[in-house]
Amino acid sequence: MNTFDELGLRAELLETIKQSGYTTPTPIQAKAIPLVLSGQDLLAAAQTGTGKTAAFTLPLLQRLAEKETPSGRRPTRVLVVAPTRELAAQIGENTRIYGKGLPLRSAVVFGGVGMQPQVDKLRRGVDILIATPGRLLDHLRQGTTKLDHVETVVLDEADRMLDMGFVHDIKRLLKLLPAKRQTLLFSATFSKEIRQLASGFLTAPAEVDVAPRNSATEMVSQRVYTLDKAAKRKVLSRLIRDGEWQQVLVFTKTKHGANRLSKQLDEDGLSSTAIHGNKSQTARTRALKDFKDGSVRVLVATDIAARGLDIDHLPHVVNFELPNVAEDYVHRIGRTGRAGNPGEAISLVAPDEIGLLKGIERLLKRPLERASA
Ligand code: AMP
């Protein structure tokens, strides 16, 4: 299908889609929207950057809008569970934007910030609740929200939730939901664990796969510089300066490493900020905002903090250190070359990282171009 009209979305949604500047549905949207509208369970392989958020929020908003809003305190009818605060916040933001023309309420709850503002919001009743697993369980324990009217649950980035150790939380949550419901599971890959989770909690799901493992990497030109560890910082500063890069996302392995590098880049005259799990939610939100609006040039991030960051048209990604897990390389460079824009990913590889590089090349099924620093 080539247009959003053909997917059967209502006028209010078509209007917000137009305002967002989207002209054609992405492949995941074209496939998933009709399935979600039909009420079926869905197992979808799609990475960040494919337009997956709109692929579930648009049809779910439509389904909610079609039914009469219950009077009195509104029960939550759509629950979206996401692994990180950033991703939850982004889904919340998308839901708010896409649902602008509809009389629906949504709320986002995640840990690391005070409970009370969330409790106040929940008390008024929300149709759509977007949450990270731990904080949602806290609310359920305290009785500040209930899930007994949930009609659809979305597990977003389910593979990441399993990686982060949320499997028991997820299972506990799913058991609290009505047995008769629609379940949508989004995951970058269909691993054995994901299939197991799906077979326990989904009923005859339709399967959609728009993201063969490394499709996110096809738009991205990738280069590797082999060099000594001690030279990395200088080479990075030079690349940014000579290339006149105005917006670059740099990955480090550790939180400490992210802080240190960010400070050093600042000392080199390249404005920089770090984002990682030890920072408060307020600090993370501010860092992301400064990076997005161009007031800082370099964002240094760890894998978990960067997961799900919605930064449009990011031209440059640098792996200051390679990740231990080859799949994380694909996630990292998926931050660039999004929605049809070409991007560039550079990896600075020290001799002791060659083994990791080989693992990545095996996963990509091709060698990466080497350049000299
Ligand atoms: P997601 O995969 O949900 O993180 O979305 C990736 C990016 O694509 C976001 O910045 C969206 O705003 C954008 N996007 C989503 N749907 C479309 C579309 N149909 N056309 C162009 N951009 C889109």
mmCIF file of C-alpha atoms and ligand atoms in Angstrom:
data_model
loop_
_atom_site.group_PDB
_atom_site.id
_atom_site.type_symbol
_atom_site.label_atom_id
_atom_site.label_comp_id
_atom_site.label_asym_id
_atom_site.label_seq_id
_atom_site.Cartn_x
_atom_site.Cartn_y
_atom_site.Cartn_z
ATOM 1 C CA MET A 1 0.000 0.000 0.000
ATOM 2 C CA ASN A 2 1.315 3.364 -0.977
ATOM 3 C CA THR A 3 -0.689 5.831 1.027
ATOM 4 C CA PHE A 4 -1.895 6.195 4.575
ATOM 5 C CA ASP A 5 -5.461 6.708 3.272
ATOM 6 C CA GLU A 6 -5.450 3.193 1.866
ATOM 7 C CA LEU A 7 -4.604 1.767 5.256
ATOM 8 C CA GLY A 8 -8.008 2.773 6.540
ATOM 9 C CA LEU A 9 -6.987 5.392 9.090
ATOM 10 C CA ARG A 10 -9.455 8.069 10.131
ATOM 11 C CA ALA A 11 -9.315 11.724 9.176
ATOM 12 C CA GLU A 12 -7.902 13.043 12.471
ATOM 13 C CA LEU A 13 -4.974 10.649 12.224
ATOM 14 C CA LEU A 14 -4.373 11.353 8.540
ATOM 15 C CA GLU A 15 -4.190 15.024 9.440
ATOM 16 C CA THR A 16 -1.512 14.526 12.123
ATOM 17 C CA ILE A 17 0.418 12.220 9.789
ATOM 18 C CA LYS A 18 0.394 14.982 7.210
ATOM 19 C CA GLN A 19 1.539 17.512 9.794
ATOM 20 C CA SER A 20 4.395 15.190 10.743
ATOM 21 C CA GLY A 21 5.518 15.347 7.135
ATOM 22 C CA TYR A 22 5.066 11.644 6.389
ATOM 23 C CA THR A 23 3.909 10.983 2.846
ATOM 24 C CA THR A 24 4.178 7.208 2.527
ATOM 25 C CA PRO A 25 3.884 4.455 5.105
ATOM 26 C CA THR A 26 7.149 2.658 5.847
ATOM 27 C CA PRO A 27 7.144 -1.119 5.156
ATOM 28 C CA ILE A 28 6.404 -2.004 8.781
ATOM 29 C CA GLN A 29 3.547 0.494 8.828
ATOM 30 C CA ALA A 30 2.068 -0.814 5.581
ATOM 31 C CA LYS A 31 2.108 -4.356 6.931
ATOM 32 C CA ALA A 32 1.304 -3.869 10.596
ATOM 33 C CA ILE A 33 -1.383 -1.178 10.563
ATOM 34 C CA PRO A 34 -4.113 -3.321 8.914
ATOM 35 C CA LEU A 35 -3.231 -6.272 11.164
ATOM 36 C CA VAL A 36 -3.374 -4.202 14.332
ATOM 37 C CA LEU A 37 -6.667 -2.670 13.224
ATOM 38 C CA SER A 38 -8.112 -6.154 12.738
ATOM 39 C CA GLY A 39 -7.422 -6.984 16.395
ATOM 40 C CA GLN A 40 -5.000 -9.818 15.676
ATOM 41 C CA ASP A 41 -1.946 -10.645 17.760
ATOM 42 C CA LEU A 42 1.291 -9.677 16.080
ATOM 43 C CA LEU A 43 4.903 -10.713 16.246
ATOM 44 C CA ALA A 44 6.927 -8.062 14.430
ATOM 45 C CA ALA A 45 10.632 -7.914 13.680
ATOM 46 C CA ALA A 46 11.490 -4.260 13.303
ATOM 47 C CA GLN A 47 14.298 -2.137 14.600
ATOM 48 C CA THR A 48 14.268 1.434 15.765
ATOM 49 C CA GLY A 49 14.344 3.665 12.727
ATOM 50 C CA THR A 50 11.845 1.648 10.693
ATOM 51 C CA GLY A 51 8.847 3.694 11.815
ATOM 52 C CA LYS A 52 7.656 0.951 14.173
ATOM 53 C CA THR A 53 6.317 3.335 16.803
ATOM 54 C CA ALA A 54 3.774 4.804 14.416
ATOM 55 C CA ALA A 55 3.059 1.275 13.157
ATOM 56 C CA PHE A 56 1.397 0.459 16.478
ATOM 57 C CA THR A 57 0.371 3.838 17.918
ATOM 58 C CA LEU A 58 -1.643 4.949 14.874
ATOM 59 C CA PRO A 59 -3.908 1.887 14.620
ATOM 60 C CA LEU A 60 -4.283 1.630 18.400
ATOM 61 C CA LEU A 61 -5.358 5.267 18.631
ATOM 62 C CA GLN A 62 -7.858 4.513 15.911
ATOM 63 C CA ARG A 63 -9.241 1.481 17.722
ATOM 64 C CA LEU A 64 -9.651 3.440 20.938
ATOM 65 C CA ALA A 65 -11.298 6.337 19.153
ATOM 66 C CA GLU A 66 -13.805 4.025 17.493
ATOM 67 C CA LYS A 67 -15.207 2.795 20.768
ATOM 68 C CA GLU A 68 -17.080 4.987 23.126
ATOM 69 C CA THR A 69 -14.942 6.303 25.962
ATOM 70 C CA PRO A 70 -16.248 4.728 29.163
ATOM 71 C CA SER A 71 -17.718 7.271 31.531
ATOM 72 C CA GLY A 72 -16.348 7.875 35.027
ATOM 73 C CA ARG A 73 -12.724 7.119 35.735
ATOM 74 C CA ARG A 74 -11.221 5.929 32.495
ATOM 75 C CA PRO A 75 -9.759 2.485 32.577
ATOM 76 C CA THR A 76 -6.480 1.892 30.773
ATOM 77 C CA ARG A 77 -7.280 0.104 27.534
ATOM 78 C CA VAL A 78 -3.873 0.182 25.842
ATOM 79 C CA LEU A 79 -0.661 -0.636 27.670
ATOM 80 C CA VAL A 80 2.753 -0.183 26.055
ATOM 81 C CA VAL A 81 5.759 -1.648 27.861
ATOM 82 C CA ALA A 82 9.237 -0.467 26.832
ATOM 83 C CA PRO A 83 12.720 -1.237 28.182
ATOM 84 C CA THR A 84 14.089 2.255 28.818
ATOM 85 C CA ARG A 85 12.887 5.592 30.054
ATOM 86 C CA GLU A 86 13.977 7.279 26.856
ATOM 87 C CA LEU A 87 12.055 4.898 24.671
ATOM 88 C CA ALA A 88 8.965 5.155 26.891
ATOM 89 C CA ALA A 89 9.179 8.950 26.759
ATOM 90 C CA GLN A 90 9.465 8.852 22.987
ATOM 91 C CA ILE A 91 6.490 6.565 22.539
ATOM 92 C CA GLY A 92 4.575 8.888 24.873
ATOM 93 C CA GLU A 93 5.556 11.873 22.778
ATOM 94 C CA ASN A 94 4.556 10.147 19.531
ATOM 95 C CA THR A 95 1.234 9.083 21.046
ATOM 96 C CA ARG A 96 0.553 12.658 22.104
ATOM 97 C CA ILE A 97 1.396 14.029 18.666
ATOM 98 C CA TYR A 98 -0.474 11.429 16.632
ATOM 99 C CA GLY A 99 -3.477 11.516 18.959
ATOM 100 C CA LYS A 100 -3.752 15.309 19.024
ATOM 101 C CA GLY A 101 -7.113 15.417 17.299
ATOM 102 C CA LEU A 102 -8.686 12.681 19.445
ATOM 103 C CA PRO A 103 -10.222 12.918 22.924
ATOM 104 C CA LEU A 104 -7.887 10.349 24.469
ATOM 105 C CA ARG A 105 -5.581 10.599 27.443
ATOM 106 C CA SER A 106 -2.161 9.032 27.773
ATOM 107 C CA ALA A 107 0.520 8.924 30.445
ATOM 108 C CA VAL A 108 4.104 7.755 30.626
ATOM 109 C CA VAL A 109 5.519 6.198 33.791
ATOM 110 C CA PHE A 110 9.141 5.222 34.359
ATOM 111 C CA GLY A 111 11.565 4.965 37.227
ATOM 112 C CA GLY A 112 14.166 7.476 38.353
ATOM 113 C CA VAL A 113 11.642 10.266 38.905
ATOM 114 C CA GLY A 114 9.097 10.898 41.669
ATOM 115 C CA MET A 115 6.021 8.662 41.939
ATOM 116 C CA GLN A 116 3.557 11.377 42.957
ATOM 117 C CA PRO A 117 3.129 13.262 39.661
ATOM 118 C CA GLN A 118 2.564 9.883 37.995
ATOM 119 C CA VAL A 119 0.062 8.866 40.664
ATOM 120 C CA ASP A 120 -1.862 12.118 40.130
ATOM 121 C CA LYS A 121 -2.002 11.528 36.394
ATOM 122 C CA LEU A 122 -3.078 7.915 36.787
ATOM 123 C CA ARG A 123 -5.777 8.868 39.268
ATOM 124 C CA ARG A 124 -7.513 10.974 36.630
ATOM 125 C CA GLY A 125 -7.612 7.921 34.384
ATOM 126 C CA VAL A 126 -5.664 7.334 31.188
ATOM 127 C CA ASP A 127 -6.691 5.440 28.062
ATOM 128 C CA ILE A 128 -3.122 4.695 27.029
ATOM 129 C CA LEU A 129 -0.391 3.914 29.511
ATOM 130 C CA ILE A 130 3.257 3.726 28.432
ATOM 131 C CA ALA A 131 5.596 2.287 31.034
ATOM 132 C CA THR A 132 8.887 0.668 31.866
ATOM 133 C CA PRO A 133 8.367 -2.683 33.629
ATOM 134 C CA GLY A 134 9.784 -1.933 37.087
ATOM 135 C CA ARG A 135 7.911 1.280 37.709
ATOM 136 C CA LEU A 136 4.689 -0.166 36.351
ATOM 137 C CA LEU A 137 4.933 -3.013 38.853
ATOM 138 C CA ASP A 138 5.511 -0.428 41.614
ATOM 139 C CA HIS A 139 2.297 1.324 40.656
ATOM 140 C CA LEU A 140 0.390 -1.937 40.537
ATOM 141 C CA ARG A 141 1.680 -2.904 43.983
ATOM 142 C CA GLN A 142 0.558 0.421 45.369
ATOM 143 C CA GLY A 143 -2.790 0.120 43.668
ATOM 144 C CA THR A 144 -2.356 3.394 41.788
ATOM 145 C CA THR A 145 -3.231 1.756 38.502
ATOM 146 C CA LYS A 146 -5.018 -1.363 37.321
ATOM 147 C CA LEU A 147 -4.722 -3.416 34.184
ATOM 148 C CA ASP A 148 -7.988 -5.305 34.250
ATOM 149 C CA HIS A 149 -9.514 -3.391 31.328
ATOM 150 C CA VAL A 150 -6.503 -3.591 29.036
ATOM 151 C CA GLU A 151 -7.596 -4.554 25.528
ATOM 152 C CA THR A 152 -4.196 -4.345 23.837
ATOM 153 C CA VAL A 153 -0.695 -4.700 25.212
ATOM 154 C CA VAL A 154 2.423 -3.794 23.224
ATOM 155 C CA LEU A 155 5.830 -5.136 24.201
ATOM 156 C CA ASP A 156 8.262 -2.856 22.433
ATOM 157 C CA GLU A 157 11.912 -3.825 21.918
ATOM 158 C CA ALA A 158 11.170 -7.110 23.612
ATOM 159 C CA ASP A 159 14.639 -8.489 22.841
ATOM 160 C CA ARG A 160 16.141 -5.590 24.717
ATOM 161 C CA MET A 161 13.840 -6.160 27.665
ATOM 162 C CA LEU A 162 15.045 -9.740 27.863
ATOM 163 C CA ASP A 163 18.684 -8.604 27.563
ATOM 164 C CA MET A 164 18.109 -6.197 30.422
ATOM 165 C CA GLY A 165 16.794 -8.941 32.662
ATOM 166 C CA PHE A 166 13.111 -7.967 32.600
ATOM 167 C CA VAL A 167 11.811 -11.400 31.656
ATOM 168 C CA HIS A 168 10.205 -12.122 35.041
ATOM 169 C CA ASP A 169 8.708 -8.654 35.272
ATOM 170 C CA ILE A 170 7.226 -9.060 31.809
ATOM 171 C CA LYS A 171 5.734 -12.437 32.602
ATOM 172 C CA ARG A 172 4.309 -11.105 35.857
ATOM 173 C CA LEU A 173 2.745 -8.166 34.031
ATOM 174 C CA LEU A 174 1.256 -10.300 31.283
ATOM 175 C CA LYS A 175 -0.412 -12.524 33.858
ATOM 176 C CA LEU A 176 -2.158 -9.492 35.344
ATOM 177 C CA LEU A 177 -3.825 -8.668 32.034
ATOM 178 C CA PRO A 178 -7.185 -9.996 30.894
ATOM 179 C CA ALA A 179 -6.728 -13.284 29.045
ATOM 180 C CA LYS A 180 -8.855 -11.987 26.205
ATOM 181 C CA ARG A 181 -6.740 -9.235 24.732
ATOM 182 C CA GLN A 182 -4.601 -8.301 21.763
ATOM 183 C CA THR A 183 -0.845 -8.708 22.218
ATOM 184 C CA LEU A 184 1.735 -7.068 19.964
ATOM 185 C CA LEU A 185 5.377 -7.949 20.330
ATOM 186 C CA PHE A 186 8.083 -5.908 18.599
ATOM 187 C CA SER A 187 11.652 -7.090 18.578
ATOM 188 C CA ALA A 188 14.775 -6.392 16.530
ATOM 189 C CA THR A 189 15.302 -10.121 16.103
ATOM 190 C CA PHE A 190 13.318 -13.321 16.649
ATOM 191 C CA SER A 191 15.646 -15.184 18.969
ATOM 192 C CA LYS A 192 14.766 -18.472 20.618
ATOM 193 C CA GLU A 193 13.886 -16.613 23.825
ATOM 194 C CA ILE A 194 11.584 -14.225 21.971
ATOM 195 C CA ARG A 195 9.838 -17.132 20.280
ATOM 196 C CA GLN A 196 9.365 -18.781 23.655
ATOM 197 C CA LEU A 197 7.893 -15.637 25.152
ATOM 198 C CA ALA A 198 5.623 -15.265 22.132
ATOM 199 C CA SER A 199 4.417 -18.848 22.226
ATOM 200 C CA GLY A 200 3.442 -18.442 25.888
ATOM 201 C CA PHE A 201 1.606 -15.160 25.592
ATOM 202 C CA LEU A 202 0.445 -14.587 22.014
ATOM 203 C CA THR A 203 -2.461 -16.295 20.314
ATOM 204 C CA ALA A 204 -2.043 -17.265 16.661
ATOM 205 C CA PRO A 205 0.009 -14.164 15.916
ATOM 206 C CA ALA A 206 0.545 -12.770 12.450
ATOM 207 C CA GLU A 207 4.239 -12.411 11.736
ATOM 208 C CA VAL A 208 5.796 -9.408 10.095
ATOM 209 C CA ASP A 209 9.477 -9.178 9.371
ATOM 210 C CA VAL A 210 10.789 -6.043 7.762
ATOM 211 C CA ALA A 211 14.200 -6.057 9.284
ATOM 212 C CA PRO A 212 16.521 -8.810 8.331
ATOM 213 C CA ARG A 213 19.191 -8.456 10.906
ATOM 214 C CA ASN A 214 21.502 -6.047 9.233
ATOM 215 C CA SER A 215 19.156 -4.100 6.985
ATOM 216 C CA ALA A 216 19.667 -1.033 9.176
ATOM 217 C CA THR A 217 23.266 -1.052 8.114
ATOM 218 C CA GLU A 218 22.678 -0.855 4.395
ATOM 219 C CA MET A 219 22.159 2.890 4.253
ATOM 220 C CA VAL A 220 25.190 3.565 6.380
ATOM 221 C CA SER A 221 28.719 3.843 5.090
ATOM 222 C CA GLN A 222 31.006 2.179 7.578
ATOM 223 C CA ARG A 223 34.724 2.657 8.108
ATOM 224 C CA VAL A 224 37.214 1.264 10.551
ATOM 225 C CA TYR A 225 40.351 3.000 11.773
ATOM 226 C CA THR A 226 42.835 0.668 13.421
ATOM 227 C CA LEU A 227 44.988 2.557 15.872
ATOM 228 C CA ASP A 228 46.430 2.466 19.361
ATOM 229 C CA LYS A 229 44.109 3.068 22.230
ATOM 230 C CA ALA A 230 46.089 6.115 23.314
ATOM 231 C CA ALA A 231 45.582 7.778 19.928
ATOM 232 C CA LYS A 232 41.795 7.470 19.870
ATOM 233 C CA ARG A 233 40.931 10.727 21.525
ATOM 234 C CA LYS A 234 43.184 12.804 19.273
ATOM 235 C CA VAL A 235 41.941 11.083 16.126
ATOM 236 C CA LEU A 236 38.324 11.573 17.176
ATOM 237 C CA SER A 237 38.829 15.295 17.819
ATOM 238 C CA ARG A 238 40.558 15.635 14.491
ATOM 239 C CA LEU A 239 37.838 13.785 12.566
ATOM 240 C CA ILE A 240 35.152 15.980 14.105
ATOM 241 C CA ARG A 241 37.080 19.168 13.490
ATOM 242 C CA ASP A 242 38.376 18.413 9.973
ATOM 243 C CA GLY A 243 35.084 16.948 8.850
ATOM 244 C CA GLU A 244 33.262 19.916 10.405
ATOM 245 C CA TRP A 245 30.801 17.500 11.955
ATOM 246 C CA GLN A 246 28.163 19.450 13.803
ATOM 247 C CA GLN A 247 26.290 16.538 15.351
ATOM 248 C CA VAL A 248 27.975 13.301 16.287
ATOM 249 C CA LEU A 249 26.958 10.479 18.576
ATOM 250 C CA VAL A 250 29.925 8.677 20.154
ATOM 251 C CA PHE A 251 29.665 5.331 21.910
ATOM 252 C CA THR A 252 31.805 4.181 24.797
ATOM 253 C CA LYS A 253 31.624 0.921 26.686
ATOM 254 C CA THR A 254 31.371 2.320 30.189
ATOM 255 C CA LYS A 255 29.676 5.167 32.008
ATOM 256 C CA HIS A 256 32.996 6.262 33.414
ATOM 257 C CA GLY A 257 34.533 6.215 29.942
ATOM 258 C CA ALA A 258 31.638 8.320 28.624
ATOM 259 C CA ASN A 259 32.169 10.984 31.296
ATOM 260 C CA ARG A 260 35.912 11.069 30.776
ATOM 261 C CA LEU A 261 35.729 11.329 26.999
ATOM 262 C CA SER A 262 33.062 14.012 27.143
ATOM 263 C CA LYS A 263 35.278 16.079 29.438
ATOM 264 C CA GLN A 264 38.298 15.609 27.188
ATOM 265 C CA LEU A 265 36.384 16.650 24.074
ATOM 266 C CA ASP A 266 35.263 19.761 25.898
ATOM 267 C CA GLU A 267 38.903 20.460 26.675
ATOM 268 C CA ASP A 268 39.655 20.067 22.966
ATOM 269 C CA GLY A 269 37.115 22.803 22.284
ATOM 270 C CA LEU A 270 34.368 20.462 21.060
ATOM 271 C CA SER A 271 31.216 21.007 23.102
ATOM 272 C CA SER A 272 30.093 17.695 24.460
ATOM 273 C CA THR A 273 27.811 16.017 26.963
ATOM 274 C CA ALA A 274 27.448 12.453 28.238
ATOM 275 C CA ILE A 275 24.325 10.322 28.636
ATOM 276 C CA HIS A 276 24.286 7.126 30.658
ATOM 277 C CA GLY A 277 22.372 5.217 33.276
ATOM 278 C CA ASN A 278 23.965 6.931 36.278
ATOM 279 C CA LYS A 279 22.602 10.302 35.293
ATOM 280 C CA SER A 280 19.281 11.506 36.639
ATOM 281 C CA GLN A 281 16.343 11.549 34.281
ATOM 282 C CA THR A 282 16.420 15.349 34.260
ATOM 283 C CA ALA A 283 20.102 15.362 33.307
ATOM 284 C CA ARG A 284 19.504 12.835 30.537
ATOM 285 C CA THR A 285 16.578 14.770 29.119
ATOM 286 C CA ARG A 286 18.607 17.969 29.187
ATOM 287 C CA ALA A 287 21.603 16.320 27.500
ATOM 288 C CA LEU A 288 19.395 14.982 24.733
ATOM 289 C CA LYS A 289 17.708 18.346 24.252
ATOM 290 C CA ASP A 290 21.041 20.196 24.070
ATOM 291 C CA PHE A 291 22.287 17.714 21.514
ATOM 292 C CA LYS A 292 19.137 17.842 19.415
ATOM 293 C CA ASP A 293 18.942 21.624 19.295
ATOM 294 C CA GLY A 294 22.628 21.908 18.397
ATOM 295 C CA SER A 295 23.869 23.564 21.582
ATOM 296 C CA VAL A 296 26.290 20.669 22.052
ATOM 297 C CA ARG A 297 28.102 19.061 19.163
ATOM 298 C CA VAL A 298 29.003 15.666 20.581
ATOM 299 C CA LEU A 299 26.835 13.305 22.604
ATOM 300 C CA VAL A 300 28.823 10.548 24.293
ATOM 301 C CA ALA A 301 26.629 7.594 25.230
ATOM 302 C CA THR A 302 26.654 4.068 26.539
ATOM 303 C CA ASP A 303 24.583 1.424 24.735
ATOM 304 C CA ILE A 304 21.716 1.272 27.170
ATOM 305 C CA ALA A 305 21.311 5.039 27.382
ATOM 306 C CA ALA A 306 21.332 5.393 23.622
ATOM 307 C CA ARG A 307 18.829 2.659 22.963
ATOM 308 C CA GLY A 308 15.722 4.064 21.375
ATOM 309 C CA LEU A 309 16.934 7.649 21.201
ATOM 310 C CA ASP A 310 14.928 9.333 18.513
ATOM 311 C CA ILE A 311 17.306 11.683 16.789
ATOM 312 C CA ASP A 312 16.395 12.432 13.218
ATOM 313 C CA HIS A 313 18.898 12.487 10.391
ATOM 314 C CA LEU A 314 21.900 11.898 12.611
ATOM 315 C CA PRO A 315 24.805 12.115 10.155
ATOM 316 C CA HIS A 316 27.682 10.628 12.196
ATOM 317 C CA VAL A 317 28.067 7.820 14.665
ATOM 318 C CA VAL A 318 31.437 6.880 16.135
ATOM 319 C CA ASN A 319 32.301 3.744 18.044
ATOM 320 C CA PHE A 320 35.032 4.989 20.334
ATOM 321 C CA GLU A 321 35.136 1.435 21.624
ATOM 322 C CA LEU A 322 33.498 -1.550 19.991
ATOM 323 C CA PRO A 323 30.662 -3.180 21.911
ATOM 324 C CA ASN A 324 31.157 -6.630 23.421
ATOM 325 C CA VAL A 325 28.041 -7.918 21.679
ATOM 326 C CA ALA A 326 28.107 -7.748 17.881
ATOM 327 C CA GLU A 327 24.349 -7.038 17.661
ATOM 328 C CA ASP A 328 24.915 -3.841 19.628
ATOM 329 C CA TYR A 329 27.071 -2.608 16.761
ATOM 330 C CA VAL A 330 24.040 -2.866 14.490
ATOM 331 C CA HIS A 331 21.882 -1.054 17.046
ATOM 332 C CA ARG A 332 24.488 1.677 17.407
ATOM 333 C CA ILE A 333 24.939 2.416 13.760
ATOM 334 C CA GLY A 334 21.176 2.208 13.297
ATOM 335 C CA ARG A 335 21.176 5.662 14.916
ATOM 336 C CA THR A 336 22.347 7.066 11.606
ATOM 337 C CA GLY A 337 21.060 6.608 8.074
ATOM 338 C CA ARG A 338 17.482 6.682 9.333
ATOM 339 C CA ALA A 339 14.303 7.103 7.344
ATOM 340 C CA GLY A 340 16.104 7.218 4.033
ATOM 341 C CA ASN A 341 18.982 9.533 4.956
ATOM 342 C CA PRO A 342 22.519 8.352 4.350
ATOM 343 C CA GLY A 343 24.802 8.281 7.355
ATOM 344 C CA GLU A 344 28.348 7.465 8.289
ATOM 345 C CA ALA A 345 29.601 5.196 11.031
ATOM 346 C CA ILE A 346 33.225 5.153 12.092
ATOM 347 C CA SER A 347 34.829 2.681 14.451
ATOM 348 C CA LEU A 348 38.094 3.336 16.258
ATOM 349 C CA VAL A 349 39.566 -0.096 16.824
ATOM 350 C CA ALA A 350 42.577 -0.808 19.032
ATOM 351 C CA PRO A 351 44.618 -4.016 18.596
ATOM 352 C CA ASP A 352 42.870 -5.695 21.522
ATOM 353 C CA GLU A 353 39.475 -5.138 19.834
ATOM 354 C CA ILE A 354 40.259 -6.968 16.595
ATOM 355 C CA GLY A 355 38.458 -10.057 17.870
ATOM 356 C CA LEU A 356 35.292 -8.002 18.455
ATOM 357 C CA LEU A 357 35.632 -6.501 14.982
ATOM 358 C CA LYS A 358 35.812 -9.972 13.439
ATOM 359 C CA GLY A 359 32.640 -10.939 15.313
ATOM 360 C CA ILE A 360 30.858 -7.901 13.868
ATOM 361 C CA GLU A 361 32.035 -8.695 10.359
ATOM 362 C CA ARG A 362 30.784 -12.246 10.764
ATOM 363 C CA LEU A 363 27.364 -10.944 11.796
ATOM 364 C CA LEU A 364 27.264 -8.501 8.861
ATOM 365 C CA LYS A 365 28.568 -11.212 6.554
ATOM 366 C CA ARG A 366 31.071 -8.816 5.025
ATOM 367 C CA PRO A 367 34.347 -7.113 5.861
ATOM 368 C CA LEU A 368 34.322 -3.454 6.825
ATOM 369 C CA GLU A 369 36.450 -0.948 4.971
ATOM 370 C CA ARG A 370 39.699 -0.075 6.755
ATOM 371 C CA ALA A 371 41.048 3.460 6.664
ATOM 372 C CA SER A 372 44.245 4.859 8.105
ATOM 373 C CA ALA A 373 44.070 7.399 10.875
HETATM 374 P P1 AMP B 1 10.809 4.601 14.945
HETATM 375 O O1 AMP B 1 11.294 3.403 14.200
HETATM 376 O O2 AMP B 1 9.417 4.463 15.408
HETATM 377 O O3 AMP B 1 11.759 5.002 16.035
HETATM 378 O O4 AMP B 1 10.760 5.825 13.898
HETATM 379 C C1 AMP B 1 11.908 6.312 13.272
HETATM 380 C C2 AMP B 1 11.742 7.713 12.694
HETATM 381 O O5 AMP B 1 11.003 7.680 11.491
HETATM 382 C C3 AMP B 1 11.034 8.688 13.606
HETATM 383 O O6 AMP B 1 11.800 9.860 13.660
HETATM 384 C C4 AMP B 1 9.706 8.946 12.942
HETATM 385 O O7 AMP B 1 9.265 10.259 13.174
HETATM 386 C C5 AMP B 1 10.013 8.704 11.476
HETATM 387 N N1 AMP B 1 8.865 8.171 10.706
HETATM 388 C C6 AMP B 1 7.912 7.310 11.137
HETATM 389 N N2 AMP B 1 7.048 7.015 10.145
HETATM 390 C C7 AMP B 1 7.469 7.684 9.048
HETATM 391 C C8 AMP B 1 6.992 7.778 7.696
HETATM 392 N N3 AMP B 1 5.921 7.101 7.272
HETATM 393 N N4 AMP B 1 7.680 8.577 6.851
HETATM 394 C C9 AMP B 1 8.786 9.252 7.255
HETATM 395 N N5 AMP B 1 9.288 9.208 8.512
HETATM 396 C C10 AMP B 1 8.644 8.424 9.408
#
